[in-house]
GROMACS .gro file of C-alpha atoms in nm:
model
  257
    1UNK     CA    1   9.422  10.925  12.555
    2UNK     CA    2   9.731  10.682  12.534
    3UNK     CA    3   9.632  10.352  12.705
    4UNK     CA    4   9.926  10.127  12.830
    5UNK     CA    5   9.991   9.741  12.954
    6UNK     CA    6  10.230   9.731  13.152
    7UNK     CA    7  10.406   9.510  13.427
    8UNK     CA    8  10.598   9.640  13.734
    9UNK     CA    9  10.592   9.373  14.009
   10UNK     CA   10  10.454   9.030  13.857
   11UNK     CA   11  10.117   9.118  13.685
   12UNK     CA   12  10.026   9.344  13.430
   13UNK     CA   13   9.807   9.612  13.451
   14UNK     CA   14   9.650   9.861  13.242
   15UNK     CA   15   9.725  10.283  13.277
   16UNK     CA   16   9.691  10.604  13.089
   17UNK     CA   17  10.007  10.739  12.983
   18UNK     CA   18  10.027  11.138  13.068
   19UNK     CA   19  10.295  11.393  13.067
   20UNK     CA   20  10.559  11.537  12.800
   21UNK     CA   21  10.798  11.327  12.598
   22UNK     CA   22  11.047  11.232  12.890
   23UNK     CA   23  10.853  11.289  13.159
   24UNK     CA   24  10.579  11.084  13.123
   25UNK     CA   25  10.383  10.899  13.386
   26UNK     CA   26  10.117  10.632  13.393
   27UNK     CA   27   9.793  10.653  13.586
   28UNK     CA   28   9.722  10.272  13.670
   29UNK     CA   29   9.331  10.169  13.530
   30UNK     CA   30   9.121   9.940  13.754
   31UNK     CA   31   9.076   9.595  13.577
   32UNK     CA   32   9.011   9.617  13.207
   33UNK     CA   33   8.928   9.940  13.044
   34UNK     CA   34   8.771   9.691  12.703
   35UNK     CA   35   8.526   9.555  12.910
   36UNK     CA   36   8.527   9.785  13.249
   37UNK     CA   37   8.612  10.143  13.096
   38UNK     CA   38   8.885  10.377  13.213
   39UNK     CA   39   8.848  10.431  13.611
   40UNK     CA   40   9.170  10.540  13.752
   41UNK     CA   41   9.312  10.383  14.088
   42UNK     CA   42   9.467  10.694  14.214
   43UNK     CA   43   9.811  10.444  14.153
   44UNK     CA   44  10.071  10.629  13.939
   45UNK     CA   45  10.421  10.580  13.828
   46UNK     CA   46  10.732  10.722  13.640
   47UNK     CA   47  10.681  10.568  13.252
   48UNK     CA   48  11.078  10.487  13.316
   49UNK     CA   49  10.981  10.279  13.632
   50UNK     CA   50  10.771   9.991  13.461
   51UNK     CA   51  10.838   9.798  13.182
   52UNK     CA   52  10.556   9.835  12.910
   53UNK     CA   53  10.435   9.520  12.721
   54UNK     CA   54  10.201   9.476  12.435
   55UNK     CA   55   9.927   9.694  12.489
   56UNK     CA   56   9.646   9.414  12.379
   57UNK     CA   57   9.691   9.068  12.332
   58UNK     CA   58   9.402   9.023  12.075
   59UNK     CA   59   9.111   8.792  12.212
   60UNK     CA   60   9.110   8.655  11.851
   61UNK     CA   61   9.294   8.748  11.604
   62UNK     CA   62   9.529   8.966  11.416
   63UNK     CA   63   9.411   9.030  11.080
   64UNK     CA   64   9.662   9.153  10.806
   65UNK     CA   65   9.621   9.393  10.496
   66UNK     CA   66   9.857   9.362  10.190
   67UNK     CA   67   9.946   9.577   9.927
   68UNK     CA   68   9.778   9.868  10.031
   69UNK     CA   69   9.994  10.104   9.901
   70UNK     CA   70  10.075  10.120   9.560
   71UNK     CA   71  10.416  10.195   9.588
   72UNK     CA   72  10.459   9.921   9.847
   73UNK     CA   73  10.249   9.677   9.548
   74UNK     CA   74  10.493   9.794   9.302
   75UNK     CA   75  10.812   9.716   9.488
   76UNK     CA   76  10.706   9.356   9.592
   77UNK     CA   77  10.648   9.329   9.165
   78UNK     CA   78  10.280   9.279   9.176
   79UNK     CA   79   9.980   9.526   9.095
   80UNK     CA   80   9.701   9.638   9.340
   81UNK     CA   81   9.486   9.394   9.438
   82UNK     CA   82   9.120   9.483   9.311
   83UNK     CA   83   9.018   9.447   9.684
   84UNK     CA   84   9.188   9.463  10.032
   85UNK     CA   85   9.391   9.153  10.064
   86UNK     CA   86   9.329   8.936  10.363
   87UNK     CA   87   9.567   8.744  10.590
   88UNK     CA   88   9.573   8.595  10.937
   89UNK     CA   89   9.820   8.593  11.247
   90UNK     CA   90   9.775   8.401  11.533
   91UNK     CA   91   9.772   8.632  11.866
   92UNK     CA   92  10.107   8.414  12.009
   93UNK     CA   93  10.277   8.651  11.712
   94UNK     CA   94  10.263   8.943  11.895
   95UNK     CA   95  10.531   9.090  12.144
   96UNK     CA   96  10.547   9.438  12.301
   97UNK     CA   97  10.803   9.705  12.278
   98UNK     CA   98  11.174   9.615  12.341
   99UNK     CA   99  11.105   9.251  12.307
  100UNK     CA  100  11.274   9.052  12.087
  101UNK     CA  101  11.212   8.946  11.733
  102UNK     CA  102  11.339   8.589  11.739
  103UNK     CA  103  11.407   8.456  11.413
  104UNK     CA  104  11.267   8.184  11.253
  105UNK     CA  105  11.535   7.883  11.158
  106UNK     CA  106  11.315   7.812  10.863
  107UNK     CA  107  11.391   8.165  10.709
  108UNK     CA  108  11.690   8.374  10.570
  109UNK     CA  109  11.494   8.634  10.427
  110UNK     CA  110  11.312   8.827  10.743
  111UNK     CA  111  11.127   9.168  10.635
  112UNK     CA  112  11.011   9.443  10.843
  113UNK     CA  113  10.695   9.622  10.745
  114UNK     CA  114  10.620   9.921  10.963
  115UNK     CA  115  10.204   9.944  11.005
  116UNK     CA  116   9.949  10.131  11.156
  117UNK     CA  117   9.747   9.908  11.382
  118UNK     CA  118   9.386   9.979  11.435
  119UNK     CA  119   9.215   9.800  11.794
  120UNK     CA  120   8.876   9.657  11.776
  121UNK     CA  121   8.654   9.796  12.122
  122UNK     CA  122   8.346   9.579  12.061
  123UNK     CA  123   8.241   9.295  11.938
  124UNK     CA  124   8.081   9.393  11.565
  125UNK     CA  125   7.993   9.256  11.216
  126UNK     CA  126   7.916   9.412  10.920
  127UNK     CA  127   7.960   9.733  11.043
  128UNK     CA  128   7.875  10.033  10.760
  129UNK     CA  129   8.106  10.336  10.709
  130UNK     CA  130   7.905  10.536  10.871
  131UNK     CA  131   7.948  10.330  11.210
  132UNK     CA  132   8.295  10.216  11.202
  133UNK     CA  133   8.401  10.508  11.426
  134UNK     CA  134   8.176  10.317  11.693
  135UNK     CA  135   8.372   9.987  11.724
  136UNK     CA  136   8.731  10.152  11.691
  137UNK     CA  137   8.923  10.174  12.020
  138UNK     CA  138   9.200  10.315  11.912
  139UNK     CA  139   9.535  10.258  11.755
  140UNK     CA  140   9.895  10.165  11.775
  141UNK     CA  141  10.220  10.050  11.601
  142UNK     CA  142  10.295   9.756  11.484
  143UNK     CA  143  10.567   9.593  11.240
  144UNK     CA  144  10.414   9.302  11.011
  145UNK     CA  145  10.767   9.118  11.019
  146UNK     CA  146  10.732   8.845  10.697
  147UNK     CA  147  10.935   8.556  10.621
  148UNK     CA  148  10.987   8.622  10.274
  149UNK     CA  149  11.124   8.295  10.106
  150UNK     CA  150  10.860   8.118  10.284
  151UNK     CA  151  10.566   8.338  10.159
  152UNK     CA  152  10.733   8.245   9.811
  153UNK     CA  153  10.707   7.903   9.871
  154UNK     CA  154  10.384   7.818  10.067
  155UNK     CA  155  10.032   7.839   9.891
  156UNK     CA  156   9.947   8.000  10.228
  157UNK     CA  157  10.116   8.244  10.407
  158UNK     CA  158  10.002   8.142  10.726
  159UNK     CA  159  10.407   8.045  10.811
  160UNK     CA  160  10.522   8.331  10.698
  161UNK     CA  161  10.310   8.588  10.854
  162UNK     CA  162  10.234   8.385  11.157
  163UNK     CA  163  10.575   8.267  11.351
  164UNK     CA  164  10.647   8.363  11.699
  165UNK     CA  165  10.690   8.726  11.750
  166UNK     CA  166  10.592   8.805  11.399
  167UNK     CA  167  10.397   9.063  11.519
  168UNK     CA  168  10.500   9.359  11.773
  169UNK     CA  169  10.262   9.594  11.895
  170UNK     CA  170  10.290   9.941  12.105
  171UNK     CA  171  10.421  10.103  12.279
  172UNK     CA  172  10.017  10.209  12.343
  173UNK     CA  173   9.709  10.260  12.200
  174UNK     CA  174   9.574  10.645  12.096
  175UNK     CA  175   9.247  10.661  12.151
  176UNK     CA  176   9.198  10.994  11.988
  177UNK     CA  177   9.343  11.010  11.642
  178UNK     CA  178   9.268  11.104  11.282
  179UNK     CA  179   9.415  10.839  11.071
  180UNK     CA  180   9.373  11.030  10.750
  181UNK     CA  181   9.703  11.233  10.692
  182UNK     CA  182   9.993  11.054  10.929
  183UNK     CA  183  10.338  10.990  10.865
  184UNK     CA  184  10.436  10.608  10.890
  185UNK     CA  185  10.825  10.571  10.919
  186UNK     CA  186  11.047  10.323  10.963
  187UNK     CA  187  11.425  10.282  11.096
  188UNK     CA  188  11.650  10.028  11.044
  189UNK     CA  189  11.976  10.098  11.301
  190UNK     CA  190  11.873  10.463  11.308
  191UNK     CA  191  11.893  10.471  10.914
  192UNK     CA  192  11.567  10.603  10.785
  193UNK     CA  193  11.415  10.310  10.505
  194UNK     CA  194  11.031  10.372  10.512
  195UNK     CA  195  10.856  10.709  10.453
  196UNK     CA  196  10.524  10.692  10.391
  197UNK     CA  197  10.173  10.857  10.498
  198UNK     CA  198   9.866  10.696  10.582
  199UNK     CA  199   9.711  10.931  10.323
  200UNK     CA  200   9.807  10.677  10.071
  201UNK     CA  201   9.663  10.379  10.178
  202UNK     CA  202   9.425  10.282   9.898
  203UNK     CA  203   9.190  10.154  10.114
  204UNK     CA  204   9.099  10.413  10.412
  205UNK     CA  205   9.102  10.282  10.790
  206UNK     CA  206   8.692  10.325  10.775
  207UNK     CA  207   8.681  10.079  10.479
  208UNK     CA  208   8.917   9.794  10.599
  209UNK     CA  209   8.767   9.775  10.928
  210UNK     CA  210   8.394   9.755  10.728
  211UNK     CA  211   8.584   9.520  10.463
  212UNK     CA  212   8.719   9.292  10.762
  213UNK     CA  213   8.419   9.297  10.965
  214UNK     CA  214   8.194   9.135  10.632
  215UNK     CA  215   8.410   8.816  10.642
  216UNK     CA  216   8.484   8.797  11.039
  217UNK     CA  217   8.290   8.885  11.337
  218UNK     CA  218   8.541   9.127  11.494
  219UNK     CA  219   8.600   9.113  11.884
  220UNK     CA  220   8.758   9.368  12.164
  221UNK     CA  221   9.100   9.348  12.117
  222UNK     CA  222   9.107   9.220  11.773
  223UNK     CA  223   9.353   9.397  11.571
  224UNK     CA  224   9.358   9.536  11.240
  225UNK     CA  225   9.681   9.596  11.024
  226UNK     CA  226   9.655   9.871  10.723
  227UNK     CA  227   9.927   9.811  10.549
  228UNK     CA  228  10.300   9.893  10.480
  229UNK     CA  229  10.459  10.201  10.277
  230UNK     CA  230  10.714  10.099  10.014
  231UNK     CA  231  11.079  10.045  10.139
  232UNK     CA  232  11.106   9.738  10.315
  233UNK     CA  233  11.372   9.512  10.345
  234UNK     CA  234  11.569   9.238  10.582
  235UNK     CA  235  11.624   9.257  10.922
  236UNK     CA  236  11.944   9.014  11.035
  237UNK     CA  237  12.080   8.911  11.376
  238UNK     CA  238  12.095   9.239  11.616
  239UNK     CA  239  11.988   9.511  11.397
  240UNK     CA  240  11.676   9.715  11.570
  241UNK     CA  241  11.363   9.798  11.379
  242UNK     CA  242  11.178  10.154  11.476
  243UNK     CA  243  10.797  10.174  11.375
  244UNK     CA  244  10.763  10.568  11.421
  245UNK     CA  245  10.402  10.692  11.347
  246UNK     CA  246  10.254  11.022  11.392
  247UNK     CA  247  10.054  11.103  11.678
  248UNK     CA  248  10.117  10.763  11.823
  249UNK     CA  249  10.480  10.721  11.903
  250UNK     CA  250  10.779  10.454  11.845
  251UNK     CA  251  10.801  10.077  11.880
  252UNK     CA  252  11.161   9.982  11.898
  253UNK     CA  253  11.201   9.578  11.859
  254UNK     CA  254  11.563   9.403  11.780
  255UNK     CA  255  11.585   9.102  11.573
  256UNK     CA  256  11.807   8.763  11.749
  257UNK     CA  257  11.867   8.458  11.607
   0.00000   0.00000   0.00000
């Protein structure tokens, strides 16, 4: 099930995204579906007809996971980190699809990172593997943009995770996925620059989400980011950044100054 926020008047609203590529439409959700579940209104409309936004603004917290592919590790010039590395961003990072990345004026060296995003559905803590299945609520795209000469600089990387639209999300959330063998890809102007699989993460979806949930009580609508494959690079003033990940679909965000 694709789950979608959405505005069309003033307000957003929630849906479920149906139909073929091209001809989809969304079925509008009564209220919440984290807290109130998925009951339909009977309200539907043309996907082409609304304009879709983030499809959760985490309660919380975003919480990042770097170098968790090695070839990703290797390009950056470090080694893997003996356990999943941690990181924070604020929820005022995220944006939806088609917003825009603004740029920060304390950067020149802006880097995409094309993600899979995995959404917290209930509020958990030190969940075991066996149970994470039970507190996911599905998953999405996301691209963990990174000031890069600040994250050289600062002790923390807090600025240069963290800034204003740092973090775009969508364009929904699959509820219904199998995270083990998916292609994560990533297009800079329609050039292909990341090709990568979630098959190898070095930490699995099941363990970050037990790793995280050890150091943070986790919350519906927290977010989770796995990592970026190897191949990423600067975004600069106008280019567009595609996040295309199997079974999920494309986030399409362009950088402005």
């Amino acid at each position: 099930m694709r789950i979608a926020r959405f505005v069309q008047d003033s307000d957003p609203a929630f849906g479920v995204v149906d139909g073929d590529e091209g001809h989809e439409e969304i079925a509008v959700i009564k209220g919440d579906p984290f807290f109130s579940g998925v009951q339909l209104t009977g309200e539907r409309h043309k996907l082409e007809d609304v304009r879709l936004l983030a499809p959760i603004i985490p309660r919380s917290k975003v919480v990042g996971i770097g170098k968790n592919y090695a070839d990703h590790a290797a390009e950056m010039g470090g080694d893997v980190p003996p356990a999943p590395l941690m990181f924070l961003k604020p929820n005022t990072s995220v944006i939806g699809p088609n917003d825009p990345v603004v740029l920060p004026s304390f950067s020149d060296e802006v880097s995409y990172e094309a993600e899979l995003a995995v959404v917290i559905g209930r509020i958990c803590k030190d969940v075991p593997l066996d149970r994470v299945d039970e507190v996911i609520f599905g998953y999405t795209c996301a691209n963990d943009l990174t000031a890069r000469d600040a994250q050289r600089t600062d002790n923390q990387w807090a600025r240069a995770k963290g800034f204003d639209t740092s973090c775009p999300l969508g364009p929904w959330i699959e509820t219904e996925l199998d995270t083990d063998d998916l292609a994560i890809r990533g297009y800079l102007n329609g050039q292909l620059v990341q090709d990568g699989n979630t098959s190898e993460m070095i930490w699995s979806v099941k363990e970050l989400v037990s790793y995280v949930s050890q150091a943070f009580t986790l919350l519906p609508g927290d977010v989770i980011l796995t990592g970026t494959p190897a191949g990423v690079g600067l975004i600069s003033d106008g280019q567009r950044y595609e996040v295309d990940i199997e079974g999920i679909g494309r986030l399409l965000n362009t950088a402005r100054s």
